[in-house]
Amino acid sequence: MKKQIFFIILLFTFLFFINNIESKNNSVLGNCEKNQTAKYKKISSKYGNEEIKEITTNQLSKDQLEKHEMFMKIALEIAIKSKVKFVSIIVSPDDRVLCSGIFSKENAILHSELVAITNCSSSHKMVTFENHTIYSTAEPDSLSSSAIVWARFKQVVYGSSIKHLYCNACFSSLPIDSTYIFSRGYGIGVENIQLVAGVLQDQTDANFGSYCNSSISSVYKTNPQCKCKNPKLSKENTNNNDDGDDDNKNHHRRHSQNNEIDVDTKNERNQHHHDKDDSIDNFFDEIKSDDDFDKRIESGKQAEKSKNKEKKKHHSHHHSHTSKDGRSRTSTSTSISGNGHATASASASSSSSSTSFSHSSSSNDHHHKKDKSNKNKDNKEKGDKKDKKDKKEKKDKKKDKKDKSTSVEEEINTLKVEKNSI
């Protein structure tokens, strides 16, 4: 049973292929017999597709465009003066305007192209128009296109397209592009018609106007049935959205960069003031941890005591030495009150005090006999003065340390206030 079914399927397949081969062999271009099925041939592929390609204005040379615009302006002037929207003119191969035609409202089939052809046929005794050009303010409809093919024009130039007039301006028309008719001119032996589209289109569109959303009653007016898509607008909107996204991204990127710069600036400022605080704290710690600081101050005090003692002993005989001792005391006082420079100043004052003390000792030997009688009295006075000086020195020492600590702490507080304000 299965074998029988298989052979039946194989037989039908074989017969199908045989029928197709015979059909292909019997399909030829030319006249058909009565028993044959007739179909139109496909549009010639030499135009690139099934229809004639329009020539747009940007494909024309400068001279060609100027020539076509000049003749289209003539047709527009006739339309404006006669107050008729559809106008056609016929131009000879030597660029002369032979005839013109305007749409007749009294006869529905007398379109401007047909009127121009009729006028030239009558005045110039012409049946066909090989090598001639016809200009029309609007693209020829199916009726006018057929007439142009029959008249064998070489070139057709128009302003406003059927699609614009029907879909955008609500003008009544058969929705058939002229390329559909011109591409089928092979039926009467015409296959080389050139079609130039959109010459002075802005001006012709403005001259036609629009009947859409208008209450005017006219033979031209209709309610079009068009699929209204606008991919260019959608693409532009998409591009605009993309531009908006890029702006947002750039804004966000700039905002982030500004934030990073602000953070870096703040960090630099904070680090700068932190370094200041550290340097001041280190200086203050050095003063506190300096074990020899009090010893240097005490050494300067002792040197000052010795100089004061020698000053009183030899005041009457050694006035010049007293002046040196005064300068030494000034140097020592300056070294004690200086911030952070106590070591150098104290060393200098100690050196000066030692020099003065050596000089005073030599003078003391020279006047030993004279001062012996006053020794006991001076010793008593020295003891009293020493006690007073010791008390005063202790008081001054505490005061100096307190003033030094206060000045450093004030400077630290000032810097901290500046840091907080920033």
Short mmCIF file of C-alpha atoms in Angstrom, two decimals:
data_model
loop_
_atom_site.label_atom_id
_atom_site.label_comp_id
_atom_site.label_asym_id
_atom_site.label_seq_id
_atom_site.Cartn_x
_atom_site.Cartn_y
_atom_site.Cartn_z
CA MET A 1 0.00 0.00 0.00
CA LYS A 2 2.78 2.40 0.89
CA LYS A 3 4.61 1.65 -2.35
CA GLN A 4 1.51 2.45 -4.39
CA ILE A 5 1.09 5.83 -2.66
CA PHE A 6 4.75 6.65 -3.23
CA PHE A 7 4.54 5.88 -6.97
CA ILE A 8 1.37 7.99 -7.33
CA ILE A 9 3.05 11.01 -5.71
CA LEU A 10 6.11 10.56 -7.90
CA LEU A 11 3.93 10.42 -11.02
CA PHE A 12 2.09 13.67 -10.21
CA THR A 13 5.37 15.42 -9.50
CA PHE A 14 6.77 14.33 -12.87
CA LEU A 15 3.67 15.52 -14.71
CA PHE A 16 3.84 18.90 -12.91
CA PHE A 17 7.40 19.55 -14.04
CA ILE A 18 6.61 18.46 -17.61
CA ASN A 19 3.69 20.93 -17.70
CA ASN A 20 5.88 23.80 -16.49
CA ILE A 21 8.51 23.05 -19.10
CA GLU A 22 5.92 23.06 -21.86
CA SER A 23 4.43 26.33 -20.52
CA LYS A 24 7.82 28.01 -20.56
CA ASN A 25 8.52 26.81 -24.02
CA ASN A 26 5.13 28.04 -25.21
CA SER A 27 5.49 31.51 -23.44
CA VAL A 28 6.85 33.96 -26.01
CA LEU A 29 6.66 37.74 -26.55
CA GLY A 30 4.39 38.60 -29.37
CA ASN A 31 0.84 38.05 -30.47
CA CYS A 32 -1.23 35.43 -28.65
CA GLU A 33 -3.48 32.85 -30.22
CA LYS A 34 -7.11 32.55 -29.23
CA ASN A 35 -6.43 29.50 -27.08
CA GLN A 36 -3.55 31.23 -25.21
CA THR A 37 -3.72 33.28 -22.00
CA ALA A 38 -2.52 36.82 -22.60
CA LYS A 39 -0.45 38.87 -20.06
CA TYR A 40 1.47 42.12 -20.37
CA LYS A 41 5.22 41.91 -20.38
CA LYS A 42 7.19 43.24 -17.47
CA ILE A 43 8.40 46.82 -17.64
CA SER A 44 11.79 47.19 -19.30
CA SER A 45 14.67 46.69 -16.88
CA LYS A 46 16.83 49.27 -18.63
CA TYR A 47 15.27 51.97 -16.40
CA GLY A 48 16.50 50.21 -13.25
CA ASN A 49 13.04 49.17 -12.05
CA GLU A 50 9.52 48.71 -13.42
CA GLU A 51 9.01 52.43 -14.03
CA ILE A 52 10.84 55.34 -15.58
CA LYS A 53 13.12 57.20 -13.20
CA GLU A 54 12.31 60.87 -12.69
CA ILE A 55 15.10 63.40 -13.09
CA THR A 56 15.18 65.78 -10.11
CA THR A 57 16.45 69.36 -10.19
CA ASN A 58 19.60 68.54 -8.23
CA GLN A 59 20.60 66.14 -11.02
CA LEU A 60 20.52 68.89 -13.65
CA SER A 61 23.43 71.03 -14.72
CA LYS A 62 23.32 74.75 -14.03
CA ASP A 63 22.50 75.59 -17.65
CA GLN A 64 19.78 72.94 -17.86
CA LEU A 65 18.16 74.11 -14.63
CA GLU A 66 18.20 77.76 -15.72
CA LYS A 67 16.61 76.82 -19.05
CA HIS A 68 13.80 74.79 -17.45
CA GLU A 69 13.12 77.47 -14.84
CA MET A 70 12.87 80.15 -17.54
CA PHE A 71 10.12 78.27 -19.42
CA MET A 72 8.33 77.27 -16.20
CA LYS A 73 8.15 80.96 -15.23
CA ILE A 74 6.39 81.65 -18.57
CA ALA A 75 3.78 79.00 -17.75
CA LEU A 76 3.34 80.46 -14.23
CA GLU A 77 2.85 83.98 -15.63
CA ILE A 78 0.09 82.71 -17.93
CA ALA A 79 -1.56 80.93 -14.97
CA ILE A 80 -1.48 84.05 -12.80
CA LYS A 81 -2.78 86.37 -15.53
CA SER A 82 -5.57 84.02 -16.63
CA LYS A 83 -6.37 83.00 -13.03
CA VAL A 84 -6.25 79.34 -14.03
CA LYS A 85 -4.10 76.92 -12.04
CA PHE A 86 -3.29 74.29 -14.71
CA VAL A 87 -1.25 75.65 -17.65
CA SER A 88 1.00 73.98 -20.26
CA ILE A 89 3.33 75.27 -23.00
CA ILE A 90 5.13 73.48 -25.86
CA VAL A 91 8.77 74.40 -26.66
CA SER A 92 10.53 73.57 -29.93
CA PRO A 93 13.99 71.99 -30.18
CA ASP A 94 15.41 75.49 -30.88
CA ASP A 95 13.90 76.78 -27.60
CA ARG A 96 10.89 78.66 -29.00
CA VAL A 97 7.49 78.66 -27.32
CA LEU A 98 5.13 77.33 -29.98
CA CYS A 99 1.80 76.97 -28.15
CA SER A 100 0.12 77.20 -24.75
CA GLY A 101 -2.95 75.65 -23.20
CA ILE A 102 -5.10 76.26 -20.11
CA PHE A 103 -7.54 73.95 -18.42
CA SER A 104 -11.10 74.40 -19.73
CA LYS A 105 -13.82 74.50 -17.13
CA GLU A 106 -16.43 73.99 -19.86
CA ASN A 107 -15.06 70.57 -20.90
CA ALA A 108 -13.84 68.05 -18.33
CA ILE A 109 -11.49 66.24 -20.69
CA LEU A 110 -9.80 69.33 -22.07
CA HIS A 111 -6.81 69.37 -19.72
CA SER A 112 -4.10 71.95 -20.33
CA GLU A 113 -1.74 69.45 -22.04
CA LEU A 114 -4.47 68.34 -24.46
CA VAL A 115 -5.41 71.96 -25.21
CA ALA A 116 -1.76 72.88 -25.96
CA ILE A 117 -1.35 69.84 -28.26
CA THR A 118 -4.60 70.68 -30.05
CA ASN A 119 -3.57 74.33 -30.51
CA CYS A 120 -0.18 73.40 -31.99
CA SER A 121 -1.69 70.74 -34.24
CA SER A 122 -4.07 73.36 -35.61
CA SER A 123 -1.67 76.31 -35.96
CA HIS A 124 1.50 74.43 -36.99
CA LYS A 125 -0.10 71.49 -38.75
CA MET A 126 1.75 69.05 -36.47
CA VAL A 127 0.60 65.48 -35.77
CA THR A 128 3.50 64.31 -33.55
CA PHE A 129 6.07 66.22 -31.49
CA GLU A 130 9.35 64.30 -31.67
CA ASN A 131 12.25 66.23 -30.03
CA HIS A 132 9.80 68.72 -28.46
CA THR A 133 9.33 69.49 -24.75
CA ILE A 134 6.07 70.14 -22.93
CA TYR A 135 6.06 72.20 -19.67
CA SER A 136 3.17 71.92 -17.17
CA THR A 137 2.58 73.64 -13.85
CA ALA A 138 1.35 70.27 -12.52
CA GLU A 139 2.39 66.68 -13.19
CA PRO A 140 0.30 65.26 -16.08
CA ASP A 141 -2.43 62.91 -14.87
CA SER A 142 -3.22 59.58 -16.54
CA LEU A 143 -5.32 61.25 -19.28
CA SER A 144 -2.72 63.90 -20.13
CA SER A 145 0.19 61.43 -19.83
CA SER A 146 -1.46 59.15 -22.33
CA ALA A 147 -1.94 62.07 -24.74
CA ILE A 148 1.74 63.00 -24.36
CA VAL A 149 2.80 59.43 -25.17
CA TRP A 150 0.55 59.38 -28.22
CA ALA A 151 1.99 62.70 -29.37
CA ARG A 152 5.50 61.26 -28.97
CA PHE A 153 7.08 64.04 -26.95
CA LYS A 154 10.75 63.65 -26.11
CA GLN A 155 10.68 65.43 -22.73
CA VAL A 156 8.15 66.36 -20.03
CA VAL A 157 8.86 68.99 -17.32
CA TYR A 158 6.46 69.75 -14.46
CA GLY A 159 6.31 71.71 -11.17
CA SER A 160 3.86 70.30 -8.58
CA SER A 161 3.43 66.52 -8.24
CA ILE A 162 0.15 64.57 -8.27
CA LYS A 163 0.89 63.22 -4.80
CA HIS A 164 1.21 66.72 -3.38
CA LEU A 165 -1.90 68.06 -5.10
CA TYR A 166 -4.06 65.05 -4.22
CA CYS A 167 -2.81 64.11 -0.73
CA ASN A 168 -1.64 67.49 0.62
CA ALA A 169 -3.80 70.03 -1.24
CA CYS A 170 -7.01 67.99 -1.74
CA PHE A 171 -7.11 68.44 -5.55
CA SER A 172 -9.19 65.87 -7.43
CA SER A 173 -7.06 63.50 -9.52
CA LEU A 174 -6.66 59.83 -10.42
CA PRO A 175 -3.94 58.62 -8.01
CA ILE A 176 -1.66 57.31 -10.74
CA ASP A 177 1.87 58.66 -11.19
CA SER A 178 2.84 59.75 -14.71
CA THR A 179 5.78 57.33 -14.61
CA TYR A 180 3.29 54.45 -14.71
CA ILE A 181 1.97 55.65 -18.09
CA PHE A 182 5.29 56.77 -19.55
CA SER A 183 6.90 53.44 -18.66
CA ARG A 184 4.33 51.70 -20.87
CA GLY A 185 4.99 53.75 -23.96
CA TYR A 186 6.55 50.71 -25.56
CA GLY A 187 2.96 49.80 -26.58
CA ILE A 188 3.13 52.47 -29.30
CA GLY A 189 6.86 52.36 -29.81
CA VAL A 190 7.76 55.15 -27.34
CA GLU A 191 10.30 54.14 -24.68
CA ASN A 192 12.62 57.10 -24.27
CA ILE A 193 10.51 59.86 -22.69
CA GLN A 194 12.54 61.99 -20.24
CA LEU A 195 10.67 63.19 -17.15
CA VAL A 196 12.02 66.20 -15.17
CA ALA A 197 10.22 66.76 -11.86
CA GLY A 198 9.89 69.61 -9.35
CA VAL A 199 11.05 72.65 -11.34
CA LEU A 200 10.07 75.79 -9.35
CA GLN A 201 7.96 73.51 -7.17
CA ASP A 202 7.73 76.01 -4.31
CA GLN A 203 6.20 78.61 -6.61
CA THR A 204 3.81 76.23 -8.34
CA ASP A 205 2.66 74.77 -4.99
CA ALA A 206 2.00 78.29 -3.73
CA ASN A 207 0.02 79.11 -6.87
CA PHE A 208 -2.20 76.03 -6.47
CA GLY A 209 -2.84 76.58 -2.76
CA SER A 210 -4.95 74.00 -0.92
CA TYR A 211 -8.60 72.98 -0.67
CA CYS A 212 -8.09 70.96 2.50
CA ASN A 213 -10.18 72.29 5.43
CA SER A 214 -11.75 74.82 3.06
CA SER A 215 -15.44 75.64 2.59
CA ILE A 216 -14.92 76.66 -1.05
CA SER A 217 -16.85 74.62 -3.60
CA SER A 218 -14.78 73.75 -6.68
CA VAL A 219 -14.49 71.12 -9.38
CA TYR A 220 -10.89 70.70 -8.28
CA LYS A 221 -11.79 69.83 -4.65
CA THR A 222 -11.91 66.26 -3.30
CA ASN A 223 -11.48 64.24 -0.10
CA PRO A 224 -8.24 62.29 -0.64
CA GLN A 225 -7.60 58.79 0.66
CA CYS A 226 -3.85 58.71 1.26
CA LYS A 227 -1.62 56.84 3.66
CA CYS A 228 0.01 59.74 5.44
CA LYS A 229 3.42 58.78 6.79
CA ASN A 230 6.24 61.14 7.52
CA PRO A 231 9.42 59.13 8.11
CA LYS A 232 11.57 62.23 7.73
CA LEU A 233 9.79 63.94 10.62
CA SER A 234 10.03 60.78 12.74
CA LYS A 235 13.72 60.52 11.97
CA GLU A 236 14.25 64.16 12.83
CA ASN A 237 12.41 63.69 16.11
CA THR A 238 14.58 60.67 16.84
CA ASN A 239 17.68 62.70 16.09
CA ASN A 240 16.39 65.51 18.30
CA ASN A 241 15.83 63.04 21.13
CA ASP A 242 19.32 61.66 20.62
CA ASP A 243 20.70 65.20 20.71
CA GLY A 244 18.77 65.82 23.93
CA ASP A 245 20.23 62.66 25.47
CA ASP A 246 23.72 63.74 24.42
CA ASP A 247 23.16 67.17 25.98
CA ASN A 248 22.01 65.53 29.22
CA LYS A 249 25.02 63.24 29.18
CA ASN A 250 27.37 66.16 28.50
CA HIS A 251 25.69 68.19 31.22
CA HIS A 252 26.01 65.29 33.65
CA ARG A 253 29.64 64.80 32.61
CA ARG A 254 30.43 68.50 33.06
CA HIS A 255 28.59 68.50 36.40
CA SER A 256 30.60 65.49 37.55
CA GLN A 257 33.84 67.09 36.43
CA ASN A 258 32.97 70.30 38.28
CA ASN A 259 32.18 68.31 41.40
CA GLU A 260 35.51 66.52 41.11
CA ILE A 261 37.31 69.85 40.71
CA ASP A 262 35.48 71.31 43.73
CA VAL A 263 36.35 68.26 45.83
CA ASP A 264 39.99 68.44 44.77
CA THR A 265 40.11 72.16 45.57
CA LYS A 266 38.58 71.62 48.99
CA ASN A 267 40.98 68.78 49.68
CA GLU A 268 43.92 70.97 48.71
CA ARG A 269 42.72 73.75 51.02
CA ASN A 270 42.11 71.35 53.88
CA GLN A 271 45.52 69.76 53.36
CA HIS A 272 47.16 73.21 53.29
CA HIS A 273 45.62 74.25 56.60
CA HIS A 274 46.23 70.80 58.06
CA ASP A 275 49.91 71.22 57.23
CA LYS A 276 49.85 74.63 58.91
CA ASP A 277 48.28 73.15 62.02
CA ASP A 278 50.83 70.34 62.06
CA SER A 279 53.75 72.77 61.75
CA ILE A 280 52.46 74.92 64.61
CA ASP A 281 51.72 71.89 66.78
CA ASN A 282 55.19 70.53 66.10
CA PHE A 283 56.75 73.87 67.01
CA PHE A 284 54.78 74.00 70.25
CA ASP A 285 55.75 70.40 71.06
CA GLU A 286 59.40 71.20 70.43
CA ILE A 287 59.22 74.02 72.95
CA LYS A 288 57.57 71.76 75.52
CA SER A 289 60.02 68.89 74.95
CA ASP A 290 63.14 71.07 74.99
CA ASP A 291 64.83 70.10 78.29
CA ASP A 292 67.65 72.64 77.89
CA PHE A 293 65.28 75.58 77.38
CA ASP A 294 65.00 76.36 81.14
CA LYS A 295 68.73 75.79 81.63
CA ARG A 296 69.58 78.32 78.92
CA ILE A 297 67.25 80.86 80.49
CA GLU A 298 68.76 80.22 83.96
CA SER A 299 72.28 80.59 82.55
CA GLY A 300 71.35 83.95 81.08
CA LYS A 301 69.90 85.07 84.40
CA GLN A 302 73.08 84.10 86.29
CA ALA A 303 75.22 85.95 83.76
CA GLU A 304 73.00 89.00 84.20
CA LYS A 305 73.44 88.80 88.00
CA SER A 306 77.21 88.68 87.67
CA LYS A 307 77.22 91.68 85.38
CA ASN A 308 75.00 93.68 87.73
CA LYS A 309 77.32 92.82 90.64
CA GLU A 310 80.43 94.00 88.81
CA LYS A 311 78.59 97.09 87.63
CA LYS A 312 77.93 98.26 91.18
CA LYS A 313 81.49 97.54 92.33
CA HIS A 314 83.19 99.43 89.54
CA HIS A 315 80.59 102.05 88.62
CA SER A 316 82.82 105.00 89.47
CA HIS A 317 85.97 103.69 87.75
CA HIS A 318 84.68 101.61 84.83
CA HIS A 319 81.86 103.46 83.11
CA SER A 320 82.77 102.06 79.70
CA HIS A 321 82.56 98.48 81.01
CA THR A 322 79.11 99.22 82.40
CA SER A 323 77.91 100.20 78.89
CA LYS A 324 79.13 96.87 77.53
CA ASP A 325 77.30 95.07 80.31
CA GLY A 326 74.09 96.93 79.40
CA ARG A 327 74.35 95.82 75.79
CA SER A 328 74.91 92.27 76.96
CA ARG A 329 71.81 92.42 79.11
CA THR A 330 69.78 93.70 76.17
CA SER A 331 71.02 90.83 74.02
CA THR A 332 70.16 88.31 76.73
CA SER A 333 66.65 89.71 77.23
CA THR A 334 65.97 89.58 73.52
CA SER A 335 67.07 85.95 73.35
CA ILE A 336 64.68 84.97 76.14
CA SER A 337 61.60 86.71 74.67
CA GLY A 338 62.12 85.44 71.05
CA ASN A 339 59.83 82.63 69.73
CA GLY A 340 61.74 79.56 68.59
CA HIS A 341 65.16 81.25 68.60
CA ALA A 342 66.11 80.83 72.24
CA THR A 343 69.13 78.62 71.55
CA ALA A 344 71.00 81.02 69.28
CA SER A 345 70.18 84.13 71.36
CA ALA A 346 71.01 82.49 74.66
CA SER A 347 74.32 81.24 73.29
CA ALA A 348 75.18 84.70 72.03
CA SER A 349 74.26 86.31 75.36
CA SER A 350 76.29 83.71 77.27
CA SER A 351 79.33 84.45 75.12
CA SER A 352 78.89 88.19 75.64
CA SER A 353 78.43 87.70 79.38
CA SER A 354 81.58 85.58 79.62
CA THR A 355 83.61 88.28 77.89
CA SER A 356 82.28 90.95 80.19
CA PHE A 357 82.88 88.77 83.22
CA SER A 358 86.53 88.13 82.27
CA HIS A 359 87.12 91.84 81.79
CA SER A 360 85.46 92.57 85.10
CA SER A 361 87.64 89.99 86.87
CA SER A 362 90.83 91.64 85.63
CA SER A 363 89.56 94.98 86.82
CA ASN A 364 88.69 93.47 90.20
CA ASP A 365 92.29 92.34 90.74
CA HIS A 366 93.49 95.82 89.90
CA HIS A 367 91.30 97.44 92.53
CA HIS A 368 91.34 94.68 95.17
CA LYS A 369 92.84 96.79 97.91
CA LYS A 370 90.42 99.64 97.43
CA ASP A 371 87.33 97.42 97.61
CA LYS A 372 88.43 95.35 100.64
CA SER A 373 87.07 97.84 103.16
CA ASN A 374 83.64 97.75 101.59
CA LYS A 375 83.50 93.99 101.17
CA ASN A 376 81.36 93.21 104.19
CA LYS A 377 78.88 95.92 103.38
CA ASP A 378 78.60 94.82 99.76
CA ASN A 379 78.10 91.20 100.77
CA LYS A 380 75.13 92.15 102.88
CA GLU A 381 73.64 94.25 100.14
CA LYS A 382 74.27 91.47 97.65
CA GLY A 383 72.42 88.98 99.81
CA ASP A 384 69.37 91.20 100.03
CA LYS A 385 69.43 92.02 96.36
CA LYS A 386 69.95 88.38 95.46
CA ASP A 387 66.84 87.33 97.32
CA LYS A 388 64.79 90.01 95.62
CA LYS A 389 66.22 89.14 92.22
CA ASP A 390 65.56 85.42 92.70
CA LYS A 391 61.93 86.10 93.47
CA LYS A 392 61.66 88.46 90.54
CA GLU A 393 63.37 85.98 88.19
CA LYS A 394 61.01 83.16 89.17
CA LYS A 395 58.07 85.44 88.58
CA ASP A 396 59.44 86.60 85.21
CA LYS A 397 60.18 83.00 84.20
CA LYS A 398 56.60 81.92 84.85
CA LYS A 399 55.29 84.96 83.03
CA ASP A 400 57.51 84.31 79.97
CA LYS A 401 56.40 80.69 79.71
CA LYS A 402 52.78 81.68 80.09
CA ASP A 403 53.04 84.43 77.45
CA LYS A 404 54.82 82.08 75.05
CA SER A 405 52.21 79.34 75.45
CA THR A 406 49.39 81.85 75.10
CA SER A 407 50.81 83.35 71.89
CA VAL A 408 51.26 79.93 70.29
CA GLU A 409 47.78 78.78 71.33
CA GLU A 410 46.26 81.99 69.95
CA GLU A 411 47.95 81.41 66.61
CA ILE A 412 46.69 77.80 66.52
CA ASN A 413 43.13 78.93 67.32
CA THR A 414 43.32 81.59 64.61
CA LEU A 415 44.33 79.04 61.99
CA LYS A 416 41.62 76.63 63.13
CA VAL A 417 39.02 79.38 62.76
CA GLU A 418 40.27 80.08 59.22
CA LYS A 419 40.13 76.37 58.43
CA ASN A 420 36.54 76.06 59.68
CA SER A 421 35.45 79.14 57.75
CA ILE A 422 36.80 77.64 54.51
#
